[in-house]
Backbone as JSON, one array per atom type, in Angstrom:
{
  "sequence": "XXXXXXXXXXXXXXXXXXXXXXXXXXXXXXXXXXXXXXXXXXXXXXXXXXXXXXXXXXXXXXXXXXXXXXXXXXXXXXXXXXXXXXXXXXXXXXXXXXXXXXXXXXXXXXXXXXXXXXXXXXXXXXXXXXXXXXXXXXXXXXXXXXX",
  "N": [[70.03, -4.17, -24.7], [71.03, -4.44, -21.32], [70.57, -2.23, -18.54], [73.35, -0.75, -16.97], [75.7, -2.16, -17.84], [78.87, -3.77, -18.55], [82.02, -2.68, -20.04], [82.8, -4.58, -21.91], [80.37, -5.87, -22.46], [78.94, -3.73, -23.56], [80.53, -3.17, -25.84], [80.2, -5.59, -27.24], [77.43, -5.56, -27.69], [77.18, -3.49, -29.53], [78.88, -4.25, -31.47], [81.64, -3.74, -31.64], [85.16, -3.51, -30.83], [86.52, -3.79, -27.54], [88.72, -2.18, -27.14], [88.19, -0.17, -28.94], [86.06, 1.19, -27.75], [87.4, 2.16, -25.5], [89.22, 3.84, -26.77], [87.5, 5.77, -27.88], [86.64, 6.85, -25.51], [89.02, 8.03, -24.59], [89.22, 9.99, -26.54], [87.18, 11.53, -25.75], [84.63, 11.17, -26.74], [82.84, 9.48, -25.74], [81.71, 8.17, -22.66], [81.68, 6.4, -19.51], [78.62, 5.87, -17.68], [78.74, 5.53, -15.02], [80.82, 4.27, -12.33], [81.76, 1.22, -10.83], [82.49, 0.4, -7.38], [84.81, -1.07, -7.55], [86.05, 0.04, -9.69], [85.36, -0.68, -12.23], [83.95, 0.21, -15.35], [80.66, 1.39, -15.96], [77.96, 1.2, -18.16], [75.11, 2.6, -19.77], [71.91, 2.77, -21.48], [72.01, 5.23, -22.83], [74.72, 5.55, -23.42], [75.11, 3.37, -25.08], [73.47, 4.11, -27.22], [74.84, 6.41, -28.04], [77.31, 5.32, -28.82], [76.46, 3.73, -30.97], [75.6, 5.79, -32.64], [78.08, 7.0, -33.22], [79.38, 4.91, -34.64], [77.59, 4.57, -36.81], [77.75, 7.09, -38.01], [80.42, 7.05, -38.77], [80.27, 5.04, -40.69], [79.01, 6.44, -42.67], [81.02, 7.96, -43.54], [81.97, 10.07, -42.01], [84.51, 11.72, -40.18], [86.21, 11.22, -37.02], [86.58, 13.7, -35.83], [84.62, 15.22, -37.15], [82.4, 13.82, -36.27], [82.49, 14.38, -33.58], [81.81, 17.09, -33.72], [79.18, 16.83, -34.7], [78.01, 15.49, -32.55], [78.23, 17.5, -30.63], [76.51, 19.37, -31.76], [74.18, 17.95, -31.5], [73.6, 18.01, -28.77], [73.34, 20.67, -28.2], [71.17, 23.3, -27.36], [70.64, 25.42, -28.98], [71.05, 24.69, -31.55], [69.9, 23.92, -34.81], [68.16, 21.8, -37.13], [68.98, 22.5, -39.67], [71.65, 23.24, -39.32], [72.9, 20.8, -38.94], [72.24, 19.67, -41.34], [73.77, 21.22, -43.11], [76.34, 20.34, -42.45], [76.14, 17.69, -43.28], [75.71, 18.1, -46.01], [78.16, 19.24, -46.73], [79.82, 17.05, -46.26], [78.79, 15.31, -48.18], [79.52, 16.66, -50.56], [82.29, 16.4, -50.37], [82.53, 13.6, -50.52], [81.47, 13.17, -53.09], [83.42, 14.47, -54.61], [85.59, 12.8, -54.1], [84.65, 10.49, -55.33], [84.61, 11.33, -58.0], [87.38, 11.68, -58.37], [88.25, 9.03, -58.0], [86.94, 7.81, -60.15], [88.26, 9.04, -62.29], [90.8, 8.02, -61.84], [90.27, 5.3, -62.27], [89.63, 5.4, -65.01], [92.12, 6.17, -66.06], [93.7, 3.96, -65.33], [92.36, 1.92, -66.76], [92.91, 2.75, -69.37], [95.72, 2.51, -69.45], [95.96, -0.24, -69.05], [94.66, -1.17, -71.32], [96.47, -0.32, -73.27], [98.58, -1.93, -72.78], [100.68, -4.58, -73.77], [100.75, -7.8, -73.23], [102.79, -9.65, -73.86], [105.11, -8.2, -74.25], [108.49, -7.12, -73.47], [109.42, -5.88, -70.23], [110.71, -3.42, -70.39], [109.39, -2.05, -72.33], [106.91, -1.72, -71.41], [103.89, -0.05, -71.16], [102.59, 0.68, -68.82], [104.54, 0.68, -66.79], [106.25, 2.59, -67.96], [104.62, 4.84, -67.91], [104.39, 5.24, -65.18], [106.99, 5.94, -64.59], [107.18, 8.39, -65.95], [105.31, 9.92, -64.57], [106.48, 9.95, -62.06], [108.84, 11.3, -62.67], [107.78, 13.76, -63.38], [106.66, 14.59, -60.95], [108.99, 14.77, -59.43], [110.33, 16.83, -60.81], [108.48, 18.89, -60.33], [108.76, 19.11, -57.58], [111.38, 20.03, -57.4], [111.13, 22.53, -58.56], [109.5, 23.8, -56.71], [111.11, 23.86, -54.49], [113.16, 25.58, -55.04]],
  "CA": [[71.1, -4.17, -23.71], [70.55, -4.15, -19.98], [71.15, -1.05, -17.92], [74.45, -1.08, -16.07], [76.54, -3.21, -18.4], [80.32, -3.53, -18.56], [82.58, -2.24, -21.32], [82.76, -5.73, -22.81], [78.98, -6.06, -22.88], [78.62, -2.62, -24.45], [81.23, -3.39, -27.11], [79.56, -6.71, -27.93], [76.09, -5.15, -28.11], [77.27, -2.6, -30.69], [79.7, -4.92, -32.48], [82.97, -3.14, -31.74], [86.17, -4.03, -29.93], [86.63, -3.07, -26.27], [89.73, -1.13, -27.33], [87.52, 0.93, -29.65], [85.32, 1.94, -26.73], [88.4, 2.89, -24.7], [89.75, 4.9, -27.62], [86.49, 6.84, -27.92], [86.68, 7.51, -24.2], [90.19, 8.92, -24.58], [88.88, 11.12, -27.42], [86.05, 12.2, -25.07], [83.4, 11.0, -27.51], [82.0, 8.55, -25.0], [82.17, 7.96, -21.29], [80.78, 5.55, -18.72], [77.65, 6.63, -16.89], [79.15, 5.4, -13.62], [81.84, 3.25, -12.06], [81.56, 0.4, -9.63], [83.55, 0.65, -6.39], [86.02, -1.76, -8.01], [86.63, 0.81, -10.77], [84.8, -1.1, -13.51], [83.05, 1.17, -15.99], [79.27, 0.97, -16.13], [77.34, 1.9, -19.29], [73.67, 2.45, -19.88], [71.31, 2.88, -22.81], [72.48, 6.46, -23.48], [76.07, 5.29, -23.95], [74.96, 2.47, -26.23], [72.92, 4.93, -28.31], [75.93, 7.29, -28.49], [78.28, 4.48, -29.53], [75.85, 3.4, -32.27], [75.65, 7.03, -33.4], [79.46, 7.15, -33.7], [79.64, 3.89, -35.67], [76.77, 4.87, -37.99], [78.32, 8.28, -38.65], [81.65, 6.6, -39.45], [79.86, 4.29, -41.88], [78.66, 7.43, -43.68], [82.24, 8.64, -43.96], [82.35, 11.17, -41.13], [85.71, 11.51, -39.37], [85.92, 11.36, -35.59], [86.45, 15.13, -35.54], [83.3, 15.63, -37.62], [81.43, 13.18, -35.39], [82.5, 15.2, -32.36], [81.02, 18.29, -34.03], [77.78, 16.42, -34.77], [77.57, 15.23, -31.18], [78.07, 18.81, -30.0], [75.28, 19.94, -32.31], [73.06, 17.16, -30.99], [73.28, 18.37, -27.39], [73.16, 22.11, -28.09], [69.77, 23.72, -27.45], [70.53, 26.47, -29.99], [71.27, 24.09, -32.86], [68.73, 23.55, -35.61], [68.41, 20.73, -38.09], [69.71, 23.08, -40.79], [73.08, 23.2, -39.0], [73.32, 19.43, -39.19], [72.1, 19.48, -42.78], [74.94, 21.83, -43.76], [77.47, 19.43, -42.24], [75.91, 16.53, -44.15], [75.93, 18.55, -47.38], [79.61, 19.38, -46.91], [80.36, 15.68, -46.35], [78.38, 14.79, -49.48], [80.38, 17.28, -51.58], [83.6, 15.77, -50.22], [82.4, 12.23, -51.03], [81.31, 13.25, -54.54], [84.74, 14.8, -55.17], [86.38, 11.57, -54.04], [84.13, 9.59, -56.36], [85.13, 11.82, -59.3], [88.81, 11.36, -58.41], [88.39, 7.59, -58.18], [86.52, 7.5, -61.52], [89.37, 9.45, -63.16], [91.85, 7.03, -61.63], [89.85, 4.08, -62.95], [89.78, 5.62, -66.46], [93.56, 6.16, -66.37], [94.17, 2.58, -65.24], [91.8, 1.19, -67.9], [93.65, 3.16, -70.56], [97.04, 1.88, -69.37], [95.78, -1.69, -69.23], [94.32, -1.35, -72.74], [97.68, -0.11, -74.05], [99.6, -2.93, -72.41], [100.8, -5.81, -74.56], [101.23, -8.73, -72.21], [103.98, -10.37, -74.26], [106.25, -7.31, -74.42], [109.42, -7.04, -72.35], [109.02, -4.83, -69.3], [111.27, -2.11, -70.75], [108.43, -1.42, -73.24], [105.59, -1.79, -70.76], [103.33, 1.3, -71.04], [102.22, 0.97, -67.43], [105.78, 1.07, -66.1], [106.72, 3.84, -68.55], [103.75, 5.9, -67.4], [104.75, 5.49, -63.77], [108.26, 6.68, -64.61], [106.89, 9.76, -66.36], [104.63, 10.58, -63.46], [107.49, 10.15, -61.01], [109.75, 12.34, -63.14], [107.04, 15.0, -63.31], [106.56, 14.95, -59.53], [110.33, 15.18, -59.02], [110.56, 18.16, -61.37], [107.64, 19.84, -59.61], [109.35, 19.31, -56.26], [112.57, 20.87, -57.57], [110.69, 23.89, -58.83], [108.95, 24.41, -55.5], [112.14, 24.02, -53.48], [114.14, 26.6, -55.44]],
  "C": [[70.49, -3.84, -22.35], [71.24, -2.91, -19.43], [72.27, -1.49, -16.98], [75.34, -2.19, -16.58], [78.02, -2.79, -18.37], [80.77, -3.07, -19.94], [82.54, -3.37, -22.35], [81.36, -5.99, -23.33], [78.54, -4.96, -23.84], [79.24, -2.85, -25.83], [80.56, -4.5, -27.9], [78.19, -6.31, -28.46], [76.12, -4.31, -29.38], [78.11, -3.22, -31.81], [81.04, -4.25, -32.71], [83.89, -3.82, -30.73], [86.18, -3.2, -28.65], [87.64, -1.93, -26.4], [89.14, 0.08, -28.07], [86.77, 1.81, -28.66], [86.3, 2.77, -25.9], [88.99, 4.06, -25.49], [88.77, 6.06, -27.69], [86.41, 7.57, -26.58], [87.86, 8.47, -24.12], [89.95, 10.15, -25.44], [87.72, 11.95, -26.86], [84.77, 12.19, -25.92], [82.37, 10.2, -26.73], [82.56, 8.46, -23.59], [81.21, 7.07, -20.55], [79.8, 6.42, -17.94], [78.01, 6.58, -15.41], [80.3, 4.41, -13.54], [81.46, 2.49, -10.81], [82.66, 0.74, -8.64], [84.89, 0.0, -6.78], [86.72, -1.0, -9.13], [86.12, 0.42, -12.15], [83.85, -0.04, -14.04], [81.66, 0.56, -16.13], [78.65, 1.84, -17.23], [75.85, 1.61, -19.32], [73.21, 2.6, -21.32], [71.79, 4.13, -23.55], [73.85, 6.25, -24.11], [76.01, 4.35, -25.16], [74.44, 3.25, -27.44], [74.01, 5.83, -28.9], [76.97, 6.5, -29.29], [77.73, 4.07, -30.9], [75.86, 4.62, -33.19], [77.04, 7.19, -34.03], [79.73, 6.17, -34.84], [78.84, 4.16, -36.94], [77.3, 6.08, -38.74], [79.62, 7.92, -39.37], [81.31, 5.85, -40.73], [79.46, 5.22, -43.02], [79.86, 8.27, -44.1], [82.67, 9.81, -43.09], [83.6, 10.78, -40.33], [85.33, 11.65, -37.9], [85.79, 12.83, -35.2], [85.07, 15.64, -35.96], [82.2, 15.05, -36.74], [81.34, 13.95, -34.07], [81.67, 16.46, -32.56], [79.53, 17.96, -34.09], [77.22, 16.14, -33.38], [77.35, 16.53, -30.41], [76.78, 19.47, -30.47], [74.06, 19.24, -31.72], [72.64, 17.61, -29.59], [73.03, 19.87, -27.2], [71.69, 22.48, -28.27], [69.57, 24.77, -28.53], [70.64, 25.92, -31.41], [69.94, 23.73, -33.51], [69.15, 22.47, -36.6], [69.19, 21.24, -39.3], [71.21, 23.08, -40.57], [73.65, 21.82, -39.3], [73.26, 19.15, -40.69], [73.3, 20.06, -43.52], [76.18, 20.95, -43.6], [77.34, 18.22, -43.17], [76.13, 16.91, -45.62], [77.41, 18.71, -47.68], [80.26, 18.01, -47.06], [80.0, 15.09, -47.71], [79.24, 15.37, -50.6], [81.76, 16.64, -51.56], [83.57, 14.35, -50.81], [82.28, 12.25, -52.55], [82.63, 13.6, -55.22], [85.64, 13.57, -55.17], [85.95, 10.59, -55.12], [84.64, 10.02, -57.73], [86.62, 11.48, -59.44], [89.03, 9.87, -58.66], [87.97, 7.17, -59.59], [87.61, 7.9, -62.51], [90.53, 8.46, -63.04], [91.52, 5.73, -62.36], [90.0, 4.22, -64.47], [91.26, 5.55, -66.86], [94.1, 4.73, -66.33], [93.64, 1.74, -66.4], [92.58, 1.49, -69.17], [95.04, 2.5, -70.58], [96.95, 0.38, -69.62], [95.47, -2.0, -70.69], [95.56, -1.24, -73.61], [98.74, -1.19, -73.83], [99.53, -4.14, -73.35], [101.49, -6.82, -73.65], [102.53, -9.43, -72.58], [105.23, -9.51, -74.39], [107.22, -7.43, -73.24], [109.05, -5.84, -71.47], [109.61, -3.46, -69.64], [110.38, -1.37, -71.75], [107.01, -1.37, -72.65], [105.04, -0.37, -70.56], [102.94, 1.66, -69.61], [103.45, 1.44, -66.67], [106.32, 2.39, -66.64], [105.9, 5.02, -68.03], [104.1, 6.25, -65.96], [106.07, 6.25, -63.68], [108.03, 8.14, -64.96], [106.23, 10.54, -65.24], [105.63, 10.9, -62.36], [108.42, 11.29, -61.4], [109.07, 13.7, -63.02], [106.93, 15.49, -61.86], [107.91, 15.46, -59.04], [110.64, 16.57, -59.54], [109.74, 19.21, -60.66], [108.24, 20.14, -58.23], [110.58, 20.22, -56.36], [112.17, 22.33, -57.77], [110.19, 24.57, -57.55], [110.01, 24.61, -54.43], [113.15, 25.1, -53.83], [113.79, 27.96, -54.93]]
}
């Protein structure tokens, strides 16, 4: 990317929408390095690097709030790599928990699908019956917590 590019050129260079860049600006994750007298935003290599950082961190599952924290750590002179490592470890634990939840969900769906007899009427469908039971259980739990 050339130094002094517009928001459109920056967005294209990184592969995002112009509205995405504007949104990150509103969130104070990114800002132009300067403005032309006409008011057009001007971006340089630092802003492109920061935008790529944001997109790469999102691809690893970090939220914008977490990315903001990582960016703060990046510019702090007191921060050590161990601080960043702890954030990455926390994200990994969160991802692994999600994977376990998704695997349990997949097992439950496989079991329901295995129990299903395609030719049965829907009033005997184990998938629909299971959903009713789950709904009933949630409703009962809600009643207990509201009393």
